[in-house]
Short mmCIF file of C-alpha atoms (C1' of nucleotides) in Angstrom, two decimals:
data_model
loop_
_atom_site.label_atom_id
_atom_site.label_comp_id
_atom_site.label_asym_id
_atom_site.label_seq_id
_atom_site.Cartn_x
_atom_site.Cartn_y
_atom_site.Cartn_z
CA MET C 387 -20.16 -31.77 -23.39
CA PRO C 388 -21.16 -27.84 -22.10
CA HIS C 389 -18.50 -27.08 -19.22
CA ALA C 390 -15.12 -28.10 -20.52
CA HIS C 391 -13.51 -26.52 -18.23
CA PRO C 392 -9.41 -25.69 -18.25
CA PRO C 393 -7.30 -28.11 -15.92
CA LEU C 394 -8.68 -26.50 -12.44
CA PRO C 395 -6.60 -24.43 -10.61
CA PRO C 396 -5.42 -25.22 -7.36
CA ALA C 397 -7.49 -25.20 -4.31
CA PRO C 398 -7.55 -21.90 -3.03
CA PHE C 399 -6.32 -23.06 0.37
CA PRO C 400 -3.77 -26.28 -1.69
CA ALA C 401 -2.11 -28.11 1.54
CA PRO C 402 0.81 -27.20 3.20
CA SER C 403 1.99 -30.77 1.84
CA HIS C 404 1.32 -29.76 -1.78
CA ASP C 405 3.99 -30.48 -4.81
CA HIS C 406 4.96 -26.71 -5.02
CA ALA C 407 7.00 -27.32 -7.62
CA ARG C 408 3.96 -28.93 -9.69
CA CYS C 409 1.90 -25.57 -9.86
CA VAL C 410 5.03 -24.05 -10.37
CA ALA C 411 5.87 -25.69 -13.05
CA THR C 412 2.04 -25.79 -14.38
CA ALA C 413 2.36 -22.03 -13.70
CA LEU C 414 4.82 -22.08 -15.73
CA ALA C 415 3.56 -24.27 -18.50
CA THR C 416 0.53 -22.34 -19.00
CA ALA C 417 1.99 -18.93 -19.44
CA GLU C 418 4.22 -19.33 -21.73
CA THR C 419 1.14 -20.70 -23.67
CA LEU C 420 -0.46 -17.30 -23.02
CA CYS C 421 1.84 -15.48 -24.41
CA GLY C 422 2.25 -17.54 -27.36
CA GLU C 423 -1.81 -17.30 -27.99
CA ARG C 424 -1.52 -13.43 -27.25
CA GLY C 425 1.58 -12.65 -28.77
CA ALA C 426 3.15 -11.55 -25.87
CA ARG C 427 6.92 -11.80 -24.83
CA LEU C 428 8.31 -14.20 -21.88
CA THR C 429 12.04 -13.08 -22.24
CA GLY C 430 14.13 -15.21 -20.12
CA LEU C 431 13.94 -13.10 -17.52
CA ARG C 432 10.28 -12.60 -17.22
CA ARG C 433 10.40 -16.27 -16.57
CA GLN C 434 12.45 -16.56 -13.98
CA VAL C 435 10.98 -13.52 -12.51
CA LEU C 436 7.59 -15.45 -12.34
CA GLU C 437 9.25 -18.76 -11.03
CA LEU C 438 10.23 -16.89 -8.44
CA VAL C 439 6.98 -15.07 -8.27
CA TRP C 440 5.51 -18.09 -8.43
CA GLU C 441 7.79 -20.01 -5.68
CA SER C 442 7.60 -18.08 -3.26
CA HIS C 443 3.72 -19.87 -1.77
CA GLY C 444 2.16 -16.44 -1.06
CA PRO C 445 3.35 -12.98 -1.88
CA ILE C 446 6.24 -11.90 -2.12
CA GLY C 447 8.21 -8.34 -1.82
CA ALA C 448 9.66 -6.85 -5.19
CA TYR C 449 13.47 -5.95 -3.36
CA ASP C 450 13.05 -10.11 -1.98
CA LEU C 451 12.51 -11.06 -5.39
CA LEU C 452 14.78 -9.03 -6.61
CA ASP C 453 17.77 -10.76 -3.66
CA ARG C 454 16.75 -14.45 -5.71
CA LEU C 455 17.06 -12.94 -8.32
CA ARG C 456 20.83 -11.97 -8.58
CA ALA C 457 21.69 -15.49 -7.97
CA LEU C 458 20.67 -16.16 -10.91
CA ARG C 459 20.99 -12.58 -12.18
CA SER C 460 24.52 -11.02 -10.84
CA GLY C 461 22.96 -7.06 -12.39
CA ALA C 462 19.98 -6.80 -10.58
CA ALA C 463 18.92 -3.64 -9.64
CA PRO C 464 15.38 -2.44 -9.02
CA PRO C 465 13.61 -1.07 -12.89
CA THR C 466 15.02 -5.07 -13.50
CA VAL C 467 12.34 -6.59 -10.96
CA TYR C 468 9.31 -4.00 -11.11
CA ARG C 469 9.49 -4.16 -14.87
CA ALA C 470 9.25 -7.53 -15.04
CA LEU C 471 6.51 -7.38 -13.12
CA GLU C 472 5.23 -4.73 -14.08
CA VAL C 473 4.58 -7.01 -17.69
CA LEU C 474 3.15 -9.77 -15.89
CA MET C 475 0.92 -7.90 -13.83
CA GLU C 476 0.10 -6.21 -18.41
CA GLN C 477 -0.07 -10.74 -19.63
CA GLY C 478 -2.42 -11.26 -16.19
CA LEU C 479 -0.24 -13.56 -14.85
CA VAL C 480 0.98 -11.97 -11.72
CA HIS C 481 -1.35 -9.70 -8.62
CA ARG C 482 -0.32 -7.39 -6.62
CA ILE C 483 -1.02 -7.27 -2.61
CA ASN C 484 -1.68 -3.79 -2.03
CA ARG C 485 -1.64 -4.28 1.23
CA LEU C 486 1.39 -6.05 1.75
CA ASN C 487 3.20 -4.30 -1.15
CA ALA C 488 3.29 -7.79 -3.04
CA PHE C 489 3.24 -10.24 -5.97
CA ILE C 490 1.56 -13.32 -6.08
CA GLY C 491 0.83 -15.49 -8.81
CA CYS C 492 -2.71 -15.50 -10.50
CA ALA C 493 -3.89 -18.84 -9.97
CA HIS C 494 -7.25 -18.41 -12.86
CA PRO C 495 -4.33 -16.43 -15.73
CA ASP C 496 -6.86 -17.13 -18.92
CA ALA C 497 -8.63 -14.58 -18.57
CA PRO C 498 -8.19 -11.22 -17.56
CA HIS C 499 -9.60 -10.01 -14.10
CA GLU C 500 -9.19 -8.67 -10.39
CA GLY C 501 -8.84 -10.98 -7.48
CA GLN C 502 -10.09 -10.86 -4.16
CA PHE C 503 -7.73 -12.60 -2.12
CA LEU C 504 -7.96 -14.01 0.95
CA ILE C 505 -3.45 -13.79 2.44
CA CYS C 506 -3.62 -16.01 6.35
CA THR C 507 -1.69 -13.88 8.51
CA ARG C 508 -0.24 -16.82 10.24
CA CYS C 509 1.90 -18.96 7.64
CA GLY C 510 1.07 -16.19 4.43
CA THR C 511 -0.71 -18.64 1.76
CA THR C 512 -2.96 -16.69 -0.08
CA ALA C 513 -6.79 -17.63 -2.14
CA GLU C 514 -7.93 -16.03 -4.33
CA LEU C 515 -10.84 -16.02 -5.28
CA ASP C 516 -12.73 -14.85 -7.81
CA GLU C 517 -15.93 -14.60 -6.41
CA PRO C 518 -18.77 -12.88 -8.69
CA ALA C 519 -21.28 -13.04 -5.28
CA ILE C 520 -18.72 -10.15 -4.11
CA ALA C 521 -17.96 -8.56 -7.17
CA HIS C 522 -21.77 -8.07 -8.00
CA ALA C 523 -22.21 -6.25 -4.32
CA ILE C 524 -19.66 -3.74 -4.65
CA GLU C 525 -20.78 -3.11 -8.39
CA GLN C 526 -24.60 -2.39 -6.78
CA ARG C 527 -24.14 -0.60 -3.96
CA ALA C 528 -21.32 2.42 -6.61
CA ARG C 529 -24.12 1.83 -9.44
CA ALA C 530 -26.45 3.55 -6.34
CA LEU C 531 -24.56 5.85 -6.35
CA GLY C 532 -23.53 6.96 -9.49
CA PHE C 533 -20.19 5.64 -9.31
CA ALA C 534 -18.55 3.99 -12.79
CA VAL C 535 -15.76 1.08 -11.15
CA GLU C 536 -13.33 0.43 -12.92
CA HIS C 537 -11.66 -1.23 -10.90
CA ARG C 538 -11.77 -3.68 -7.47
CA THR C 539 -9.22 -4.31 -5.01
CA VAL C 540 -10.89 -6.68 -2.20
CA GLU C 541 -7.53 -8.45 0.05
CA VAL C 542 -8.40 -9.58 3.22
CA THR C 543 -6.67 -11.05 6.13
CA GLY C 544 -7.51 -13.07 8.75
CA LEU C 545 -6.55 -17.49 8.93
CA CYS C 546 -6.25 -20.21 6.81
CA PRO C 547 -8.30 -23.26 7.60
CA SER C 548 -4.61 -25.28 8.55
CA CYS C 549 -3.65 -21.77 10.76
CA ARG C 550 -6.67 -20.95 12.52
CA PRO C 551 -7.45 -23.34 15.84
CA GLY C 552 -9.67 -25.52 16.68
CA MET R 1250 -38.91 7.21 19.22
CA PRO R 1251 -36.65 4.02 18.19
CA HIS R 1252 -33.99 5.63 15.70
CA ALA R 1253 -32.54 8.26 16.44
CA HIS R 1254 -29.41 8.51 14.13
CA PRO R 1255 -26.98 9.94 15.12
CA PRO R 1256 -26.29 14.08 12.31
CA LEU R 1257 -25.63 11.86 9.38
CA PRO R 1258 -22.28 12.14 7.52
CA PRO R 1259 -22.51 13.73 4.23
CA ALA R 1260 -23.26 12.01 1.40
CA PRO R 1261 -20.99 9.37 0.23
CA PHE R 1262 -20.44 11.99 -2.22
CA PRO R 1263 -21.12 14.73 -1.43
CA ALA R 1264 -21.88 17.81 -3.78
CA PRO R 1265 -18.27 20.06 -4.97
CA SER R 1266 -19.58 22.24 -4.54
CA HIS R 1267 -20.74 21.88 -0.64
CA ASP R 1268 -19.26 23.37 2.39
CA HIS R 1269 -15.99 21.48 3.36
CA ALA R 1270 -15.42 23.70 5.71
CA ARG R 1271 -18.11 22.51 8.02
CA CYS R 1272 -17.60 18.68 7.24
CA VAL R 1273 -14.25 19.29 9.28
CA ALA R 1274 -15.54 21.02 11.33
CA THR R 1275 -17.97 18.43 12.78
CA ALA R 1276 -15.45 15.82 12.02
CA LEU R 1277 -13.33 17.53 14.91
CA ALA R 1278 -15.64 18.21 17.03
CA THR R 1279 -16.71 14.34 16.91
CA ALA R 1280 -13.69 13.65 17.42
CA GLU R 1281 -13.59 15.84 20.43
CA THR R 1282 -16.88 14.02 21.65
CA LEU R 1283 -15.46 10.55 20.81
CA CYS R 1284 -11.71 10.99 22.72
CA GLY R 1285 -13.14 12.69 25.86
CA GLU R 1286 -16.03 9.83 26.21
CA ARG R 1287 -12.73 7.48 24.91
CA GLY R 1288 -10.11 8.63 27.63
CA ALA R 1289 -8.12 9.19 24.24
CA ARG R 1290 -6.04 11.97 23.90
CA LEU R 1291 -7.23 14.48 20.84
CA THR R 1292 -4.39 16.80 21.74
CA GLY R 1293 -2.87 19.52 19.83
CA LEU R 1294 -0.94 17.88 16.64
CA ARG R 1295 -3.12 15.19 16.57
CA ARG R 1296 -6.14 18.18 15.98
CA GLN R 1297 -3.72 19.42 13.61
CA VAL R 1298 -3.09 16.25 11.81
CA LEU R 1299 -6.60 15.52 12.14
CA GLU R 1300 -8.30 18.87 10.69
CA LEU R 1301 -5.23 18.77 7.67
CA VAL R 1302 -6.73 15.07 6.85
CA TRP R 1303 -10.24 16.28 7.49
CA GLU R 1304 -9.60 20.01 4.98
CA SER R 1305 -7.85 17.44 1.86
CA HIS R 1306 -11.07 16.22 -0.62
CA GLY R 1307 -9.51 13.47 -0.89
CA PRO R 1308 -7.57 11.31 0.34
CA ILE R 1309 -3.97 12.63 1.60
CA GLY R 1310 0.10 11.66 1.94
CA ALA R 1311 1.85 11.63 4.67
CA TYR R 1312 4.54 13.10 2.98
CA ASP R 1313 1.21 16.41 2.23
CA LEU R 1314 0.45 16.12 5.30
CA LEU R 1315 4.09 16.38 6.29
CA ASP R 1316 3.64 19.45 4.04
CA ARG R 1317 0.78 21.59 5.85
CA LEU R 1318 1.79 20.31 8.64
CA ARG R 1319 4.88 22.27 8.40
CA ALA R 1320 3.22 25.83 8.21
CA LEU R 1321 2.30 25.24 12.12
CA ARG R 1322 4.71 23.15 13.21
CA SER R 1323 8.53 23.91 12.13
CA GLY R 1324 10.14 20.68 13.43
CA ALA R 1325 7.69 18.34 11.96
CA ALA R 1326 9.57 15.11 10.90
CA PRO R 1327 8.10 12.38 9.07
CA PRO R 1328 7.73 10.30 12.50
CA THR R 1329 5.40 13.38 13.89
CA VAL R 1330 3.04 12.76 10.91
CA TYR R 1331 2.86 9.22 11.37
CA ARG R 1332 2.82 8.51 14.91
CA ALA R 1333 -0.10 10.67 15.20
CA LEU R 1334 -2.06 9.35 12.22
CA GLU R 1335 -1.38 5.81 14.01
CA VAL R 1336 -3.13 7.29 16.97
CA LEU R 1337 -6.25 8.58 14.76
CA MET R 1338 -6.12 5.33 12.84
CA GLU R 1339 -6.85 3.22 16.37
CA GLN R 1340 -9.67 5.90 17.98
CA GLY R 1341 -10.99 5.14 14.13
CA LEU R 1342 -10.20 8.70 13.19
CA VAL R 1343 -8.92 7.89 10.28
CA HIS R 1344 -8.46 5.26 7.36
CA ARG R 1345 -5.44 3.92 5.23
CA ILE R 1346 -5.92 3.58 1.87
CA ASN R 1347 -3.42 1.15 0.64
CA ARG R 1348 -3.71 1.45 -3.09
CA LEU R 1349 -2.67 4.74 -2.26
CA ASN R 1350 -0.69 5.23 0.03
CA ALA R 1351 -2.93 7.72 1.71
CA PHE R 1352 -5.64 8.75 4.24
CA ILE R 1353 -8.47 10.06 4.92
CA GLY R 1354 -10.82 11.32 7.71
CA CYS R 1355 -13.40 8.46 8.96
CA ALA R 1356 -17.24 9.51 8.21
CA HIS R 1357 -18.96 7.05 10.74
CA PRO R 1358 -16.15 6.99 13.38
CA ASP R 1359 -18.82 6.44 16.48
CA ALA R 1360 -17.38 2.38 16.19
CA PRO R 1361 -15.14 0.78 15.14
CA HIS R 1362 -15.30 -0.85 11.96
CA GLU R 1363 -12.91 -0.43 8.73
CA GLY R 1364 -14.10 1.26 5.11
CA GLN R 1365 -15.04 0.37 1.83
CA PHE R 1366 -13.45 3.01 -0.90
CA LEU R 1367 -14.95 4.70 -3.76
CA ILE R 1368 -11.99 6.21 -5.37
CA CYS R 1369 -12.69 8.76 -7.90
CA THR R 1370 -9.92 8.16 -10.17
CA ARG R 1371 -10.73 11.73 -11.56
CA CYS R 1372 -10.99 14.26 -8.81
CA GLY R 1373 -9.88 12.36 -6.31
CA THR R 1374 -13.10 12.20 -4.11
CA THR R 1375 -13.04 9.40 -2.32
CA ALA R 1376 -17.07 8.16 -1.06
CA GLU R 1377 -16.56 5.47 2.54
CA LEU R 1378 -19.41 2.97 2.10
CA ASP R 1379 -20.20 0.35 5.33
CA GLU R 1380 -21.95 -2.52 3.55
CA PRO R 1381 -23.24 -5.07 5.19
CA ALA R 1382 -23.77 -6.49 1.29
CA ILE R 1383 -19.91 -6.29 1.06
CA ALA R 1384 -18.96 -7.50 4.07
CA HIS R 1385 -21.50 -10.68 4.56
CA ALA R 1386 -20.43 -11.95 0.84
CA ILE R 1387 -17.04 -11.39 1.38
CA GLU R 1388 -17.73 -13.32 5.00
CA GLN R 1389 -19.34 -15.95 3.64
CA ARG R 1390 -17.34 -17.37 1.05
CA ALA R 1391 -14.50 -17.23 3.39
CA ARG R 1392 -16.27 -19.10 5.98
CA ALA R 1393 -16.96 -21.62 3.20
CA LEU R 1394 -13.06 -22.24 2.30
CA GLY R 1395 -12.32 -21.92 6.61
CA PHE R 1396 -10.96 -18.95 6.44
CA ALA R 1397 -11.62 -16.88 9.20
CA VAL R 1398 -11.21 -13.23 8.70
CA GLU R 1399 -9.83 -10.40 10.48
CA HIS R 1400 -9.47 -6.83 8.26
CA ARG R 1401 -11.45 -6.65 4.62
CA THR R 1402 -9.70 -4.40 2.29
CA VAL R 1403 -12.80 -2.56 -0.13
CA GLU R 1404 -10.97 -0.10 -2.23
CA VAL R 1405 -12.50 -0.07 -5.99
CA THR R 1406 -11.50 2.61 -7.54
CA GLY R 1407 -13.69 4.41 -10.91
CA LEU R 1408 -16.08 8.18 -11.70
CA CYS R 1409 -17.60 9.39 -9.26
CA PRO R 1410 -21.26 10.48 -10.30
CA SER R 1411 -19.19 14.75 -10.97
CA CYS R 1412 -16.73 13.28 -12.99
CA ARG R 1413 -18.52 10.10 -14.73
CA PRO R 1414 -19.72 11.78 -18.79
CA GLY R 1415 -22.77 11.60 -19.95
"C1'" DA X 295 4.55 21.80 45.16
"C1'" DG X 296 7.23 18.71 44.45
"C1'" DA X 297 8.39 13.40 42.54
"C1'" DC X 298 7.28 10.31 39.82
"C1'" DT X 299 5.91 8.30 36.11
"C1'" DA X 300 4.09 7.43 32.24
"C1'" DT X 301 3.76 9.34 27.09
"C1'" DA X 302 3.73 12.61 24.07
"C1'" DT X 303 6.92 15.08 21.44
"C1'" DG X 304 11.08 16.57 19.29
"C1'" DT X 305 15.82 14.90 16.09
"C1'" DT X 306 18.08 12.02 13.31
"C1'" DA X 307 19.20 8.62 10.74
"C1'" DT X 308 18.19 5.10 7.91
"C1'" DA X 309 15.49 0.65 6.44
"C1'" DA X 310 11.86 -0.15 2.77
"C1'" DT X 311 9.74 0.63 -1.16
"C1'" DG X 312 9.61 2.04 -5.92
"C1'" DT X 313 10.52 5.48 -10.58
"C1'" DT X 314 13.86 8.19 -13.72
"C1'" DT X 315 17.09 8.76 -17.07
"C1'" DC X 316 20.20 6.89 -19.84
"C1'" DA X 317 23.43 3.95 -22.46
"C1'" DT X 318 23.79 -0.90 -24.65
"C1'" DT X 319 21.97 -4.52 -26.02
"C1'" DC X 320 18.99 -8.13 -28.84
"C1'" DA X 321 15.13 -9.69 -31.61
"C1'" DT X 322 12.43 -9.23 -35.91
"C1'" DG X 323 11.71 -7.66 -39.58
"C1'" DA X 324 12.61 -4.77 -44.91
"C1'" DT E 552 22.75 -6.57 -43.54
"C1'" DC E 553 21.04 -2.91 -41.49
"C1'" DA E 554 16.95 -0.17 -39.34
"C1'" DT E 555 13.86 -0.12 -36.29
"C1'" DG E 556 11.64 -1.28 -32.14
"C1'" DA E 557 12.10 -3.71 -28.13
"C1'" DA E 558 14.00 -5.39 -23.84
"C1'" DT E 559 17.66 -4.96 -20.30
"C1'" DG E 560 21.47 -2.80 -17.98
"C1'" DA E 561 23.51 0.06 -14.31
"C1'" DA E 562 23.42 4.73 -11.77
"C1'" DA E 563 20.72 7.84 -9.47
"C1'" DC E 564 17.24 9.85 -7.39
"C1'" DA E 565 11.82 10.10 -5.61
"C1'" DT E 566 8.46 8.72 -2.26
"C1'" DT E 567 6.63 6.23 1.58
"C1'" DA E 568 7.83 4.43 6.35
"C1'" DT E 569 10.30 2.91 10.65
"C1'" DA E 570 13.90 2.49 14.19
"C1'" DA E 571 16.67 4.49 18.10
"C1'" DC E 572 17.03 8.10 21.70
"C1'" DA E 573 17.30 12.55 23.96
"C1'" DT E 574 13.24 16.09 25.93
"C1'" DA E 575 8.84 17.57 27.63
"C1'" DT E 576 4.67 18.00 29.11
"C1'" DA E 577 0.97 15.84 31.03
"C1'" DG E 578 -1.22 13.05 34.55
"C1'" DT E 579 -1.07 11.57 40.21
"C1'" DC E 580 0.14 10.35 44.50
"C1'" DT E 581 2.29 12.23 48.73
#
DNA sequence: AGACTATATGTTATAATGTTTCATTCATGA
DNA sequence: TCATGAATGAAACATTATAACATATAGTCT
């Protein structure tokens, strides 16, 4: 059994009608497991924030998260959200989309990585890729210039299969 | 003479000691020419802002620009800078680095394009690439997923040749 | 030139995003 | 149980960006 893949994450662009509650539940369960293995603490607050991030179908801003969090925790303030997000990002459970000043649940949190994102400008649905060809193309050119890569940000906007005409 | 290249822009990572005043002068002259050809108006203000952007060796934030601009125009306010930057970006004379909330002069303003950036985290020097292999790797994967690309953001941090050890 | 028009800039206020600081609470282990 | 460090609460503040409206300037037409 050379390829014992873990259960596959949702397809890059899930059907608009998919059972998103299930995505959320799976993501939370995975997060619990990973944090358990790592000795990281997925506290009530962090779990709530992660759940809110996942409940959004696309990237969601910190202040939108804050609004939603306040329904659960009346005293929530900006640092409440930002601190939780910081930990979640450290654990690779959430990614930041710089272009949008927004956050999204990581589709492949098992191993640390930096995602590559395809962001639909119409419906907001965002697919996370982890495409070696892209990373290699960047790495190769950087190396040729003597540049030692630390972090790669790849954020692509456009129209997802459901939104594009034709 | 099949390849009548325009004068080459500075190498991706210019030596720290290079004559930057010359870079600035060249960039401004090019901007004048391009705007003239296009019927775009490179006003005094826009020219000043473009010059300030170029005078910085790396990406520079809008409020840093504003501080410097105020030495030239006492009444300058945030919109003064942002509006100038907007026009300069429309003309492809300046790029925005989302990761840094900062702006940088475009190295190849002749044709419209989206740059790919290698940003040194130590000295701030930033190289602009326009590497088809990177764009193609992204394009190909997107196409395979049925995603129609509009804009590509590629921002890579790391250490430039002058700053990296060894 | 004079009047008209569109563009550009000045000015003030405000929105949106993100951080610092210090106090308090909570979990954990000696 | 008490000491410790981590997590959260709470208030203020910093940074980045835009909205709205007034004024000025440049280009055009007659």
